[in-house]
Amino acid sequence: MQKETIHWPNTRFIQSVADARQFPSSELTQIAVAGHSNVGKSSLLNALFGRKGLVKTSKSPGCTRLLNLFEVDAKLLVVDLPGYGYARAPKGEKKAWANLIGNYLANTPELKLVLALLDIRHGPKDSDLQLIEWLNEAGVRWLPVATKADKLSGNDRAKRIREMTEALGGMLPPLATSSTNGYGIDKLRLELLKEIEQ
């Protein structure tokens, strides 16, 4: 287990919005968190914030259906996007989620980075690759983050990271993390701090 050196005690939930136009007026740097349903997005955010239960978690995929806004130390706005690829959601609801995510990503100049969450056990799915392709075309920077790293041994984890890097085009190796034991969480915080300081 990694020793934490960075703490964000002043993280607070701001609000949930169904439309990017409902965003509160803010000049804070924004970082969005995107990922397939059930990738462990809410658990990762709780680990990142160091606050159990701040972000609601559910064993049922498709729980997040709005843009959820969290302010970190009055310096950063973290936007939790709805999970995509949930097969049981009605078509109309899937389309609404896609429009919500797309409108936010395309029309938010304060957005500096998207954390693209990927389950380390499965690697990027077609829907993940579609998102990354869209981000590239839109000129939006992204950082791949492999979740659930505690599910694999060290050797298997390293092998999966190499495979995922290749699947993502060989440019950015995913940052391996675990919300269960804290693996990689401090490294991820440091990446976000770089965005605030730029």
mmCIF file of C-alpha atoms in Angstrom:
data_model
loop_
_atom_site.group_PDB
_atom_site.id
_atom_site.type_symbol
_atom_site.label_atom_id
_atom_site.label_comp_id
_atom_site.label_asym_id
_atom_site.label_seq_id
_atom_site.Cartn_x
_atom_site.Cartn_y
_atom_site.Cartn_z
ATOM 1 C CA MET A 1 0.000 0.000 0.000
ATOM 2 C CA GLN A 2 1.375 3.384 -0.980
ATOM 3 C CA LYS A 3 1.900 6.063 1.594
ATOM 4 C CA GLU A 4 -0.231 9.091 0.786
ATOM 5 C CA THR A 5 1.565 12.423 0.757
ATOM 6 C CA ILE A 6 -1.149 14.621 -0.734
ATOM 7 C CA HIS A 7 -4.479 15.302 0.925
ATOM 8 C CA TRP A 8 -7.553 17.131 -0.360
ATOM 9 C CA PRO A 9 -9.653 17.696 2.772
ATOM 10 C CA ASN A 10 -11.497 20.626 1.223
ATOM 11 C CA THR A 11 -13.229 18.707 -1.545
ATOM 12 C CA ARG A 12 -16.967 19.306 -1.705
ATOM 13 C CA PHE A 13 -19.862 18.302 -3.884
ATOM 14 C CA ILE A 14 -21.237 21.344 -5.729
ATOM 15 C CA GLN A 15 -24.242 20.124 -7.710
ATOM 16 C CA SER A 16 -25.569 17.765 -10.366
ATOM 17 C CA VAL A 17 -26.645 19.133 -13.716
ATOM 18 C CA ALA A 18 -28.531 17.620 -16.636
ATOM 19 C CA ASP A 19 -27.135 20.120 -19.128
ATOM 20 C CA ALA A 20 -23.731 21.810 -19.409
ATOM 21 C CA ARG A 21 -25.574 25.134 -19.675
ATOM 22 C CA GLN A 22 -26.659 24.671 -16.039
ATOM 23 C CA PHE A 23 -23.042 24.867 -14.855
ATOM 24 C CA PRO A 24 -22.348 27.433 -12.147
ATOM 25 C CA SER A 25 -20.196 30.346 -13.250
ATOM 26 C CA SER A 26 -16.593 29.342 -12.545
ATOM 27 C CA GLU A 27 -13.143 30.042 -13.924
ATOM 28 C CA LEU A 28 -11.617 27.021 -12.207
ATOM 29 C CA THR A 29 -9.660 24.476 -14.238
ATOM 30 C CA GLN A 30 -11.916 21.532 -15.046
ATOM 31 C CA ILE A 31 -10.957 17.871 -15.281
ATOM 32 C CA ALA A 32 -13.571 15.366 -16.429
ATOM 33 C CA VAL A 33 -13.695 11.698 -15.488
ATOM 34 C CA ALA A 34 -15.093 9.343 -18.133
ATOM 35 C CA GLY A 35 -15.431 5.593 -18.280
ATOM 36 C CA HIS A 36 -17.536 2.603 -19.172
ATOM 37 C CA SER A 37 -20.323 1.683 -16.767
ATOM 38 C CA ASN A 38 -19.010 -0.338 -13.810
ATOM 39 C CA VAL A 39 -15.363 0.638 -14.422
ATOM 40 C CA GLY A 40 -15.089 1.835 -10.812
ATOM 41 C CA LYS A 41 -15.356 5.560 -11.473
ATOM 42 C CA SER A 42 -17.149 6.537 -8.249
ATOM 43 C CA SER A 43 -14.828 4.420 -6.079
ATOM 44 C CA LEU A 44 -11.771 5.934 -7.746
ATOM 45 C CA LEU A 45 -13.051 9.460 -7.148
ATOM 46 C CA ASN A 46 -13.658 8.721 -3.455
ATOM 47 C CA ALA A 47 -10.090 7.389 -3.183
ATOM 48 C CA LEU A 48 -8.755 10.392 -5.080
ATOM 49 C CA PHE A 49 -10.595 12.841 -2.845
ATOM 50 C CA GLY A 50 -9.743 10.858 0.291
ATOM 51 C CA ARG A 51 -13.395 11.009 1.332
ATOM 52 C CA LYS A 52 -15.377 7.806 1.739
ATOM 53 C CA GLY A 53 -18.922 8.146 0.490
ATOM 54 C CA LEU A 54 -18.563 11.620 -1.047
ATOM 55 C CA VAL A 55 -19.295 10.134 -4.461
ATOM 56 C CA LYS A 56 -22.193 7.687 -4.374
ATOM 57 C CA THR A 57 -21.215 4.173 -5.449
ATOM 58 C CA SER A 58 -23.438 1.380 -6.671
ATOM 59 C CA LYS A 59 -22.944 -2.258 -7.647
ATOM 60 C CA SER A 60 -25.451 -1.663 -10.429
ATOM 61 C CA PRO A 61 -23.915 -0.100 -13.561
ATOM 62 C CA GLY A 62 -25.411 3.066 -14.998
ATOM 63 C CA CYS A 63 -25.846 4.763 -11.628
ATOM 64 C CA THR A 64 -24.406 8.157 -12.627
ATOM 65 C CA ARG A 65 -26.864 9.841 -14.990
ATOM 66 C CA LEU A 66 -25.969 13.502 -14.563
ATOM 67 C CA LEU A 67 -22.837 15.639 -14.613
ATOM 68 C CA ASN A 68 -21.709 15.662 -10.967
ATOM 69 C CA LEU A 69 -19.464 18.562 -9.963
ATOM 70 C CA PHE A 70 -16.863 18.475 -7.187
ATOM 71 C CA GLU A 71 -14.700 21.419 -6.143
ATOM 72 C CA VAL A 72 -11.194 20.598 -4.879
ATOM 73 C CA ASP A 73 -9.489 23.126 -2.574
ATOM 74 C CA ALA A 74 -11.219 25.988 -4.433
ATOM 75 C CA LYS A 75 -8.701 25.368 -7.233
ATOM 76 C CA LEU A 76 -10.116 22.604 -9.385
ATOM 77 C CA LEU A 77 -13.504 21.445 -10.634
ATOM 78 C CA VAL A 78 -13.746 17.685 -11.163
ATOM 79 C CA VAL A 79 -16.676 16.653 -13.344
ATOM 80 C CA ASP A 80 -17.960 13.094 -12.997
ATOM 81 C CA LEU A 81 -19.524 12.097 -16.336
ATOM 82 C CA PRO A 82 -22.224 9.424 -16.743
ATOM 83 C CA GLY A 83 -20.822 5.961 -17.457
ATOM 84 C CA TYR A 84 -21.342 4.897 -21.046
ATOM 85 C CA GLY A 85 -21.940 1.503 -22.670
ATOM 86 C CA TYR A 86 -24.582 0.303 -20.189
ATOM 87 C CA ALA A 87 -26.377 -2.339 -22.268
ATOM 88 C CA ARG A 88 -29.636 -2.414 -20.285
ATOM 89 C CA ALA A 89 -30.359 1.298 -20.514
ATOM 90 C CA PRO A 90 -33.176 2.274 -22.896
ATOM 91 C CA LYS A 91 -32.011 3.615 -26.277
ATOM 92 C CA GLY A 92 -33.466 7.034 -25.577
ATOM 93 C CA GLU A 93 -31.600 7.246 -22.286
ATOM 94 C CA LYS A 94 -28.334 6.152 -23.915
ATOM 95 C CA LYS A 95 -28.736 8.873 -26.532
ATOM 96 C CA ALA A 96 -29.434 11.470 -23.839
ATOM 97 C CA TRP A 97 -26.266 10.460 -21.955
ATOM 98 C CA ALA A 98 -24.203 10.618 -25.165
ATOM 99 C CA ASN A 99 -25.555 14.089 -25.957
ATOM 100 C CA LEU A 100 -24.929 15.261 -22.388
ATOM 101 C CA ILE A 101 -21.310 14.054 -22.453
ATOM 102 C CA GLY A 102 -20.666 15.278 -25.993
ATOM 103 C CA ASN A 103 -22.077 18.745 -25.389
ATOM 104 C CA TYR A 104 -20.023 19.154 -22.233
ATOM 105 C CA LEU A 105 -16.761 17.981 -23.805
ATOM 106 C CA ALA A 106 -17.222 20.118 -26.914
ATOM 107 C CA ASN A 107 -18.363 23.345 -25.263
ATOM 108 C CA THR A 108 -16.278 23.784 -22.114
ATOM 109 C CA PRO A 109 -13.149 25.912 -22.628
ATOM 110 C CA GLU A 110 -12.156 25.441 -18.963
ATOM 111 C CA LEU A 111 -11.819 21.676 -19.548
ATOM 112 C CA LYS A 112 -8.091 20.858 -19.549
ATOM 113 C CA LEU A 113 -7.999 17.071 -19.274
ATOM 114 C CA VAL A 114 -10.202 13.981 -19.430
ATOM 115 C CA LEU A 115 -9.328 10.969 -17.307
ATOM 116 C CA ALA A 116 -10.252 7.975 -19.474
ATOM 117 C CA LEU A 117 -10.889 5.110 -17.042
ATOM 118 C CA LEU A 118 -10.293 1.545 -18.240
ATOM 119 C CA ASP A 119 -10.702 -1.717 -16.312
ATOM 120 C CA ILE A 120 -7.197 -3.232 -16.215
ATOM 121 C CA ARG A 121 -8.659 -6.748 -16.452
ATOM 122 C CA HIS A 122 -10.365 -6.123 -19.793
ATOM 123 C CA GLY A 123 -8.474 -3.272 -21.439
ATOM 124 C CA PRO A 124 -10.134 -0.717 -23.712
ATOM 125 C CA LYS A 125 -13.509 -1.678 -25.182
ATOM 126 C CA ASP A 126 -14.817 -0.406 -28.507
ATOM 127 C CA SER A 127 -16.768 2.330 -26.724
ATOM 128 C CA ASP A 128 -13.570 3.437 -24.926
ATOM 129 C CA LEU A 129 -11.681 3.623 -28.203
ATOM 130 C CA GLN A 130 -14.547 5.606 -29.741
ATOM 131 C CA LEU A 131 -14.384 8.127 -26.903
ATOM 132 C CA ILE A 132 -10.607 8.487 -27.246
ATOM 133 C CA GLU A 133 -10.911 8.901 -31.022
ATOM 134 C CA TRP A 134 -13.503 11.629 -30.472
ATOM 135 C CA LEU A 135 -11.286 13.369 -27.900
ATOM 136 C CA ASN A 136 -8.355 13.287 -30.317
ATOM 137 C CA GLU A 137 -10.444 14.745 -33.121
ATOM 138 C CA ALA A 138 -11.766 17.462 -30.797
ATOM 139 C CA GLY A 139 -8.274 18.305 -29.571
ATOM 140 C CA VAL A 140 -9.119 17.432 -25.948
ATOM 141 C CA ARG A 141 -6.209 16.071 -23.896
ATOM 142 C CA TRP A 142 -6.765 12.763 -22.118
ATOM 143 C CA LEU A 143 -4.958 10.523 -19.673
ATOM 144 C CA PRO A 144 -5.663 6.769 -19.562
ATOM 145 C CA VAL A 145 -6.196 5.445 -16.043
ATOM 146 C CA ALA A 146 -6.357 1.688 -15.421
ATOM 147 C CA THR A 147 -8.686 0.871 -12.531
ATOM 148 C CA LYS A 148 -8.872 -2.223 -10.272
ATOM 149 C CA ALA A 149 -5.091 -2.840 -10.396
ATOM 150 C CA ASP A 150 -5.365 -4.832 -7.145
ATOM 151 C CA LYS A 151 -7.184 -7.572 -9.067
ATOM 152 C CA LEU A 152 -3.930 -8.615 -10.808
ATOM 153 C CA SER A 153 -0.487 -9.650 -9.573
ATOM 154 C CA GLY A 154 2.525 -7.459 -10.320
ATOM 155 C CA ASN A 155 3.625 -9.437 -13.409
ATOM 156 C CA ASP A 156 0.115 -9.738 -14.824
ATOM 157 C CA ARG A 157 -0.475 -6.045 -14.142
ATOM 158 C CA ALA A 158 2.665 -5.033 -16.047
ATOM 159 C CA LYS A 159 1.696 -7.304 -18.949
ATOM 160 C CA ARG A 160 -1.817 -5.836 -19.138
ATOM 161 C CA ILE A 161 -0.452 -2.272 -19.056
ATOM 162 C CA ARG A 162 1.795 -3.103 -22.046
ATOM 163 C CA GLU A 163 -1.155 -4.626 -23.903
ATOM 164 C CA MET A 164 -3.389 -1.659 -23.113
ATOM 165 C CA THR A 165 -0.714 0.809 -24.203
ATOM 166 C CA GLU A 166 -0.489 -0.954 -27.555
ATOM 167 C CA ALA A 167 -4.288 -1.001 -27.922
ATOM 168 C CA LEU A 168 -4.366 2.759 -27.277
ATOM 169 C CA GLY A 169 -1.882 3.466 -30.048
ATOM 170 C CA GLY A 170 1.344 3.058 -28.097
ATOM 171 C CA MET A 171 1.610 6.653 -26.954
ATOM 172 C CA LEU A 172 0.335 6.863 -23.373
ATOM 173 C CA PRO A 173 0.743 3.975 -20.915
ATOM 174 C CA PRO A 174 -2.259 3.862 -18.581
ATOM 175 C CA LEU A 175 -1.658 4.888 -14.980
ATOM 176 C CA ALA A 176 -2.507 1.815 -12.891
ATOM 177 C CA THR A 177 -4.662 2.545 -9.835
ATOM 178 C CA SER A 178 -6.675 0.783 -7.171
ATOM 179 C CA SER A 179 -9.354 2.404 -5.051
ATOM 180 C CA THR A 180 -9.187 -0.621 -2.751
ATOM 181 C CA ASN A 181 -5.559 -0.383 -1.597
ATOM 182 C CA GLY A 182 -4.584 3.087 -2.808
ATOM 183 C CA TYR A 183 -2.148 1.888 -5.476
ATOM 184 C CA GLY A 184 -1.321 4.716 -7.896
ATOM 185 C CA ILE A 185 -3.723 7.204 -6.293
ATOM 186 C CA ASP A 186 -0.999 9.630 -5.218
ATOM 187 C CA LYS A 187 0.523 9.550 -8.713
ATOM 188 C CA LEU A 188 -2.872 10.437 -10.133
ATOM 189 C CA ARG A 189 -3.239 13.333 -7.679
ATOM 190 C CA LEU A 190 0.145 14.646 -8.804
ATOM 191 C CA GLU A 191 -1.020 14.580 -12.428
ATOM 192 C CA LEU A 192 -4.061 16.646 -11.500
ATOM 193 C CA LEU A 193 -1.946 19.091 -9.509
ATOM 194 C CA LYS A 194 0.126 19.714 -12.642
ATOM 195 C CA GLU A 195 -3.046 20.842 -14.402
ATOM 196 C CA ILE A 196 -3.846 23.329 -11.632
ATOM 197 C CA GLU A 197 -0.324 24.753 -11.679
ATOM 198 C CA GLN A 198 -0.139 25.283 -15.446
#
